[in-house]
GROMACS .gro file of C-alpha atoms in nm:
model
  248
    1MET     CA    1  -2.644  -2.684  -1.725
    2SER     CA    2  -2.342  -2.762  -1.939
    3GLY     CA    3  -2.004  -2.618  -1.847
    4ASN     CA    4  -2.060  -2.624  -1.471
    5ILE     CA    5  -1.789  -2.774  -1.251
    6GLN     CA    6  -1.954  -3.003  -0.997
    7SER     CA    7  -1.692  -2.963  -0.725
    8ILE     CA    8  -1.730  -2.584  -0.731
    9GLN     CA    9  -2.109  -2.612  -0.724
   10ARG     CA   10  -2.088  -2.836  -0.418
   11ALA     CA   11  -1.840  -2.607  -0.240
   12ILE     CA   12  -2.068  -2.306  -0.298
   13ALA     CA   13  -2.368  -2.506  -0.175
   14VAL     CA   14  -2.179  -2.595   0.144
   15LEU     CA   15  -2.075  -2.231   0.200
   16GLU     CA   16  -2.428  -2.103   0.140
   17TYR     CA   17  -2.588  -2.360   0.368
   18ILE     CA   18  -2.346  -2.288   0.653
   19THR     CA   19  -2.393  -1.912   0.606
   20PHE     CA   20  -2.772  -1.918   0.600
   21HIS     CA   21  -2.797  -2.161   0.893
   22ALA     CA   22  -2.529  -1.993   1.109
   23GLY     CA   23  -2.324  -2.311   1.115
   24ALA     CA   24  -2.361  -2.681   1.043
   25GLY     CA   25  -2.189  -3.013   1.103
   26ILE     CA   26  -2.074  -3.275   0.854
   27SER     CA   27  -2.377  -3.502   0.909
   28GLU     CA   28  -2.627  -3.220   0.864
   29LEU     CA   29  -2.456  -3.097   0.549
   30SER     CA   30  -2.446  -3.448   0.408
   31ARG     CA   31  -2.815  -3.503   0.480
   32GLU     CA   32  -2.949  -3.165   0.370
   33LEU     CA   33  -2.735  -3.134   0.058
   34ASN     CA   34  -2.766  -3.501  -0.035
   35LEU     CA   35  -2.392  -3.548  -0.049
   36ASN     CA   36  -2.168  -3.831   0.070
   37LYS     CA   37  -2.009  -3.757   0.409
   38SER     CA   38  -1.659  -3.807   0.273
   39THR     CA   39  -1.732  -3.556  -0.003
   40VAL     CA   40  -1.864  -3.301   0.248
   41PHE     CA   41  -1.567  -3.359   0.477
   42GLY     CA   42  -1.321  -3.295   0.191
   43ILE     CA   43  -1.500  -2.974   0.090
   44VAL     CA   44  -1.524  -2.844   0.445
   45LYS     CA   45  -1.160  -2.916   0.525
   46THR     CA   46  -1.049  -2.745   0.203
   47LEU     CA   47  -1.255  -2.435   0.283
   48GLU     CA   48  -1.125  -2.440   0.639
   49GLY     CA   49  -0.767  -2.460   0.514
   50LEU     CA   50  -0.830  -2.162   0.285
   51GLY     CA   51  -0.963  -1.957   0.575
   52TYR     CA   52  -1.331  -1.943   0.476
   53LEU     CA   53  -1.457  -2.173   0.753
   54PHE     CA   54  -1.359  -2.251   1.111
   55LYS     CA   55  -1.469  -2.528   1.345
   56ASN     CA   56  -1.667  -2.429   1.653
   57GLU     CA   57  -1.533  -2.697   1.885
   58PRO     CA   58  -1.803  -2.678   2.159
   59THR     CA   59  -2.082  -2.733   1.903
   60ASP     CA   60  -1.881  -2.951   1.664
   61SER     CA   61  -2.009  -2.739   1.377
   62TYR     CA   62  -1.846  -2.527   1.109
   63GLN     CA   63  -1.904  -2.154   1.068
   64VAL     CA   64  -1.794  -1.895   0.814
   65THR     CA   65  -1.513  -1.648   0.884
   66TYR     CA   66  -1.508  -1.283   0.774
   67ARG     CA   67  -1.289  -1.367   0.473
   68LEU     CA   68  -1.580  -1.366   0.228
   69GLN     CA   69  -1.703  -1.037   0.371
   70THR     CA   70  -1.357  -0.887   0.336
   71LEU     CA   71  -1.334  -0.993  -0.027
   72ALA     CA   72  -1.681  -0.856  -0.095
   73GLU     CA   73  -1.593  -0.523   0.066
   74VAL     CA   74  -1.275  -0.493  -0.139
   75SER     CA   75  -1.466  -0.575  -0.457
   76ALA     CA   76  -1.754  -0.342  -0.377
   77ASP     CA   77  -1.552  -0.027  -0.323
   78ALA     CA   78  -1.240  -0.094  -0.531
   79ASN     CA   79  -1.351   0.042  -0.869
   80SER     CA   80  -1.525   0.350  -0.733
   81VAL     CA   81  -1.250   0.447  -0.491
   82ILE     CA   82  -0.983   0.393  -0.757
   83SER     CA   83  -1.169   0.625  -0.993
   84TYR     CA   84  -1.205   0.882  -0.715
   85ALA     CA   85  -0.839   0.857  -0.612
   86ARG     CA   86  -0.688   0.850  -0.962
   87PRO     CA   87  -0.661   1.232  -1.014
   88TYR     CA   88  -0.470   1.265  -0.687
   89LEU     CA   89  -0.240   0.978  -0.778
   90GLN     CA   90  -0.191   1.117  -1.128
   91ARG     CA   91  -0.088   1.454  -0.987
   92LEU     CA   92   0.181   1.287  -0.776
   93ASN     CA   93   0.295   1.082  -1.074
   94ASP     CA   94   0.316   1.392  -1.294
   95THR     CA   95   0.508   1.587  -1.028
   96TYR     CA   96   0.768   1.325  -0.939
   97ASP     CA   97   0.770   1.086  -1.236
   98GLU     CA   98   0.810   0.799  -0.991
   99THR     CA   99   0.583   0.502  -0.920
  100ILE     CA  100   0.273   0.581  -0.715
  101HIS     CA  101   0.094   0.306  -0.519
  102PHE     CA  102  -0.253   0.307  -0.366
  103VAL     CA  103  -0.338   0.019  -0.130
  104ARG     CA  104  -0.598  -0.114   0.108
  105ALA     CA  105  -0.526  -0.323   0.419
  106MET     CA  106  -0.659  -0.677   0.420
  107ASP     CA  107  -0.586  -0.867   0.740
  108ASP     CA  108  -0.206  -0.865   0.781
  109THR     CA  109  -0.126  -0.751   0.428
  110VAL     CA  110  -0.183  -0.464   0.190
  111VAL     CA  111  -0.358  -0.520  -0.143
  112TYR     CA  112  -0.238  -0.300  -0.429
  113LEU     CA  113  -0.549  -0.131  -0.570
  114ASP     CA  114  -0.377   0.098  -0.820
  115LYS     CA  115  -0.031   0.176  -0.954
  116LEU     CA  116   0.092   0.455  -1.177
  117GLU     CA  117   0.428   0.381  -1.335
  118SER     CA  118   0.727   0.608  -1.375
  119LYS     CA  119   0.823   0.691  -1.732
  120LYS     CA  120   1.189   0.643  -1.642
  121SER     CA  121   1.376   0.340  -1.768
  122ILE     CA  122   1.420   0.164  -1.431
  123ARG     CA  123   1.083   0.093  -1.270
  124ILE     CA  124   0.936  -0.079  -0.966
  125HIS     CA  125   0.825  -0.442  -0.966
  126SER     CA  126   0.473  -0.459  -0.817
  127ASP     CA  127   0.134  -0.575  -0.938
  128VAL     CA  128  -0.218  -0.442  -0.895
  129GLY     CA  129  -0.403  -0.706  -0.694
  130GLY     CA  130  -0.083  -0.830  -0.534
  131GLN     CA  131  -0.038  -0.850  -0.159
  132MET     CA  132   0.257  -0.764   0.063
  133PRO     CA  133   0.318  -0.776   0.443
  134LEU     CA  134   0.250  -0.466   0.649
  135HIS     CA  135   0.582  -0.448   0.833
  136CYS     CA  136   0.819  -0.418   0.538
  137THR     CA  137   0.637  -0.182   0.299
  138ALA     CA  138   0.596   0.195   0.335
  139VAL     CA  139   0.222   0.170   0.270
  140GLY     CA  140   0.192  -0.120   0.515
  141LYS     CA  141   0.380   0.062   0.789
  142ALA     CA  142   0.166   0.372   0.732
  143ILE     CA  143  -0.140   0.160   0.812
  144LEU     CA  144   0.007  -0.059   1.087
  145ALA     CA  145   0.143   0.237   1.284
  146TRP     CA  146  -0.208   0.365   1.350
  147ARG     CA  147  -0.321   0.033   1.492
  148GLY     CA  148  -0.129   0.138   1.803
  149GLU     CA  149   0.099  -0.049   2.040
  150GLN     CA  150  -0.138  -0.341   2.095
  151GLY     CA  151  -0.219  -0.380   1.728
  152THR     CA  152   0.151  -0.380   1.641
  153ALA     CA  153   0.229  -0.641   1.909
  154GLU     CA  154  -0.056  -0.864   1.792
  155TYR     CA  155   0.058  -0.834   1.431
  156ALA     CA  156   0.414  -0.931   1.525
  157ALA     CA  157   0.290  -1.231   1.726
  158ARG     CA  158   0.063  -1.353   1.445
  159THR     CA  159   0.305  -1.315   1.156
  160HIS     CA  160   0.645  -1.365   1.323
  161LEU     CA  161   0.768  -1.085   1.091
  162PRO     CA  162   0.897  -1.284   0.793
  163PRO     CA  163   1.183  -1.094   0.625
  164MET     CA  164   1.162  -0.997   0.258
  165THR     CA  165   1.522  -0.871   0.242
  166ALA     CA  166   1.822  -0.846   0.473
  167HIS     CA  167   1.695  -0.498   0.569
  168SER     CA  168   1.347  -0.610   0.683
  169ILE     CA  169   1.247  -0.562   1.047
  170GLU     CA  170   1.242  -0.905   1.213
  171ASP     CA  171   1.226  -0.808   1.582
  172ALA     CA  172   0.901  -0.713   1.759
  173ASP     CA  173   1.070  -0.448   1.974
  174ALA     CA  174   1.232  -0.290   1.669
  175LEU     CA  175   0.896  -0.288   1.491
  176ARG     CA  176   0.731  -0.119   1.789
  177GLU     CA  177   0.997   0.154   1.788
  178GLU     CA  178   0.957   0.199   1.412
  179MET     CA  179   0.580   0.236   1.446
  180ARG     CA  180   0.627   0.500   1.718
  181ARG     CA  181   0.857   0.689   1.483
  182VAL     CA  182   0.605   0.666   1.198
  183ARG     CA  183   0.325   0.800   1.419
  184ALA     CA  184   0.545   1.083   1.544
  185GLN     CA  185   0.657   1.200   1.200
  186GLY     CA  186   0.334   1.116   1.016
  187PHE     CA  187   0.491   0.919   0.733
  188SER     CA  188   0.675   0.591   0.677
  189ILE     CA  189   0.989   0.486   0.491
  190ASP     CA  190   1.070   0.154   0.326
  191ASP     CA  191   1.447   0.154   0.279
  192GLU     CA  192   1.513  -0.169   0.086
  193GLU     CA  193   1.295  -0.362   0.332
  194ASN     CA  194   1.063  -0.512   0.072
  195GLN     CA  195   1.289  -0.520  -0.235
  196ASP     CA  196   1.662  -0.468  -0.261
  197GLY     CA  197   1.739  -0.131  -0.413
  198LEU     CA  198   1.387   0.006  -0.354
  199TYR     CA  199   1.304   0.320  -0.154
  200CYS     CA  200   0.947   0.427  -0.073
  201VAL     CA  201   0.772   0.703   0.121
  202GLY     CA  202   0.417   0.636   0.242
  203VAL     CA  203   0.134   0.810   0.428
  204PRO     CA  204  -0.196   0.679   0.566
  205ILE     CA  205  -0.542   0.772   0.443
  206PHE     CA  206  -0.786   0.813   0.729
  207ASP     CA  207  -1.161   0.757   0.711
  208LYS     CA  208  -1.417   0.968   0.898
  209ALA     CA  209  -1.362   0.759   1.212
  210GLY     CA  210  -0.989   0.833   1.204
  211ILE     CA  211  -0.898   0.478   1.104
  212ALA     CA  212  -0.636   0.408   0.837
  213HIS     CA  213  -0.747   0.130   0.602
  214HIS     CA  214  -0.574   0.277   0.295
  215ALA     CA  215  -0.238   0.435   0.215
  216ILE     CA  216  -0.042   0.584  -0.074
  217SER     CA  217   0.329   0.597  -0.152
  218ILE     CA  218   0.596   0.723  -0.387
  219SER     CA  219   0.839   0.445  -0.482
  220MET     CA  220   1.171   0.469  -0.663
  221PRO     CA  221   1.509   0.300  -0.702
  222LYS     CA  222   1.713   0.398  -0.397
  223TYR     CA  223   1.982   0.569  -0.603
  224ARG     CA  224   1.718   0.824  -0.712
  225LYS     CA  225   1.594   0.911  -0.363
  226ASP     CA  226   1.818   1.219  -0.330
  227GLU     CA  227   1.661   1.361  -0.646
  228ILE     CA  228   1.344   1.444  -0.454
  229ASP     CA  229   1.285   1.680  -0.162
  230LEU     CA  230   1.158   1.442   0.109
  231ALA     CA  231   0.976   1.712   0.305
  232LYS     CA  232   0.798   1.833  -0.009
  233ALA     CA  233   0.714   1.478  -0.114
  234VAL     CA  234   0.560   1.407   0.227
  235GLU     CA  235   0.362   1.731   0.207
  236ASP     CA  236   0.230   1.639  -0.138
  237LEU     CA  237   0.147   1.284  -0.026
  238ARG     CA  238  -0.044   1.418   0.274
  239GLU     CA  239  -0.237   1.660   0.055
  240ALA     CA  240  -0.332   1.376  -0.180
  241ALA     CA  241  -0.426   1.151   0.113
  242LYS     CA  242  -0.646   1.426   0.255
  243GLY     CA  243  -0.824   1.459  -0.076
  244ILE     CA  244  -0.880   1.085  -0.112
  245SER     CA  245  -1.001   1.059   0.249
  246ALA     CA  246  -1.310   1.259   0.154
  247PHE     CA  247  -1.434   0.947  -0.028
  248PHE     CA  248  -1.464   0.763   0.302
   0.00000   0.00000   0.00000
């Protein structure tokens, strides 16, 4: 068929074979897919580097990770949950005329599913589909806090807490204390930790099992933060989060 890219076809064939056979080695892939071993090796190593495959050392075979499943899950529910959540987000946007974000956790980041802009002249730089670390965003903290002490420690060990600004949390002990504070008060604050001059308030959205995979926030330039009543904003965010949680 014209227009097909051979390298992509081969990569998909390798992924499908490994998936359907619960793992495979280079020689088996070469034989069964009728591909040169060096070609198979290059494809496998590329997919491994991208996080879609890992090598099972005891069996000397390659297996798929959960990355594809994660992407599929995000794709499957994104449009419907965005449609469901939009009235709640719109109400917040109408009330505060500040930027409203709706995110989902994916591994050690949040993915921005939806964003409603402020009509004011100075706005927030963020993109739907973009990803940010958990530890330096209000929405990320709102999710990370409910992973508990162990989840927070494991996150810090995996990521080494890369700073986004001079205000970002870079110390594991400081992050643990911050997550305790977030759990105690029920909301999170990003005070110039992700972008200089940016202030955000976030709350988690819990599913029926009590797990926070999603979160919402109100974001604004820091100089405008005193224009809103923080307690009222948190109350409104929680009410919106409660409404959206019914989807899950």
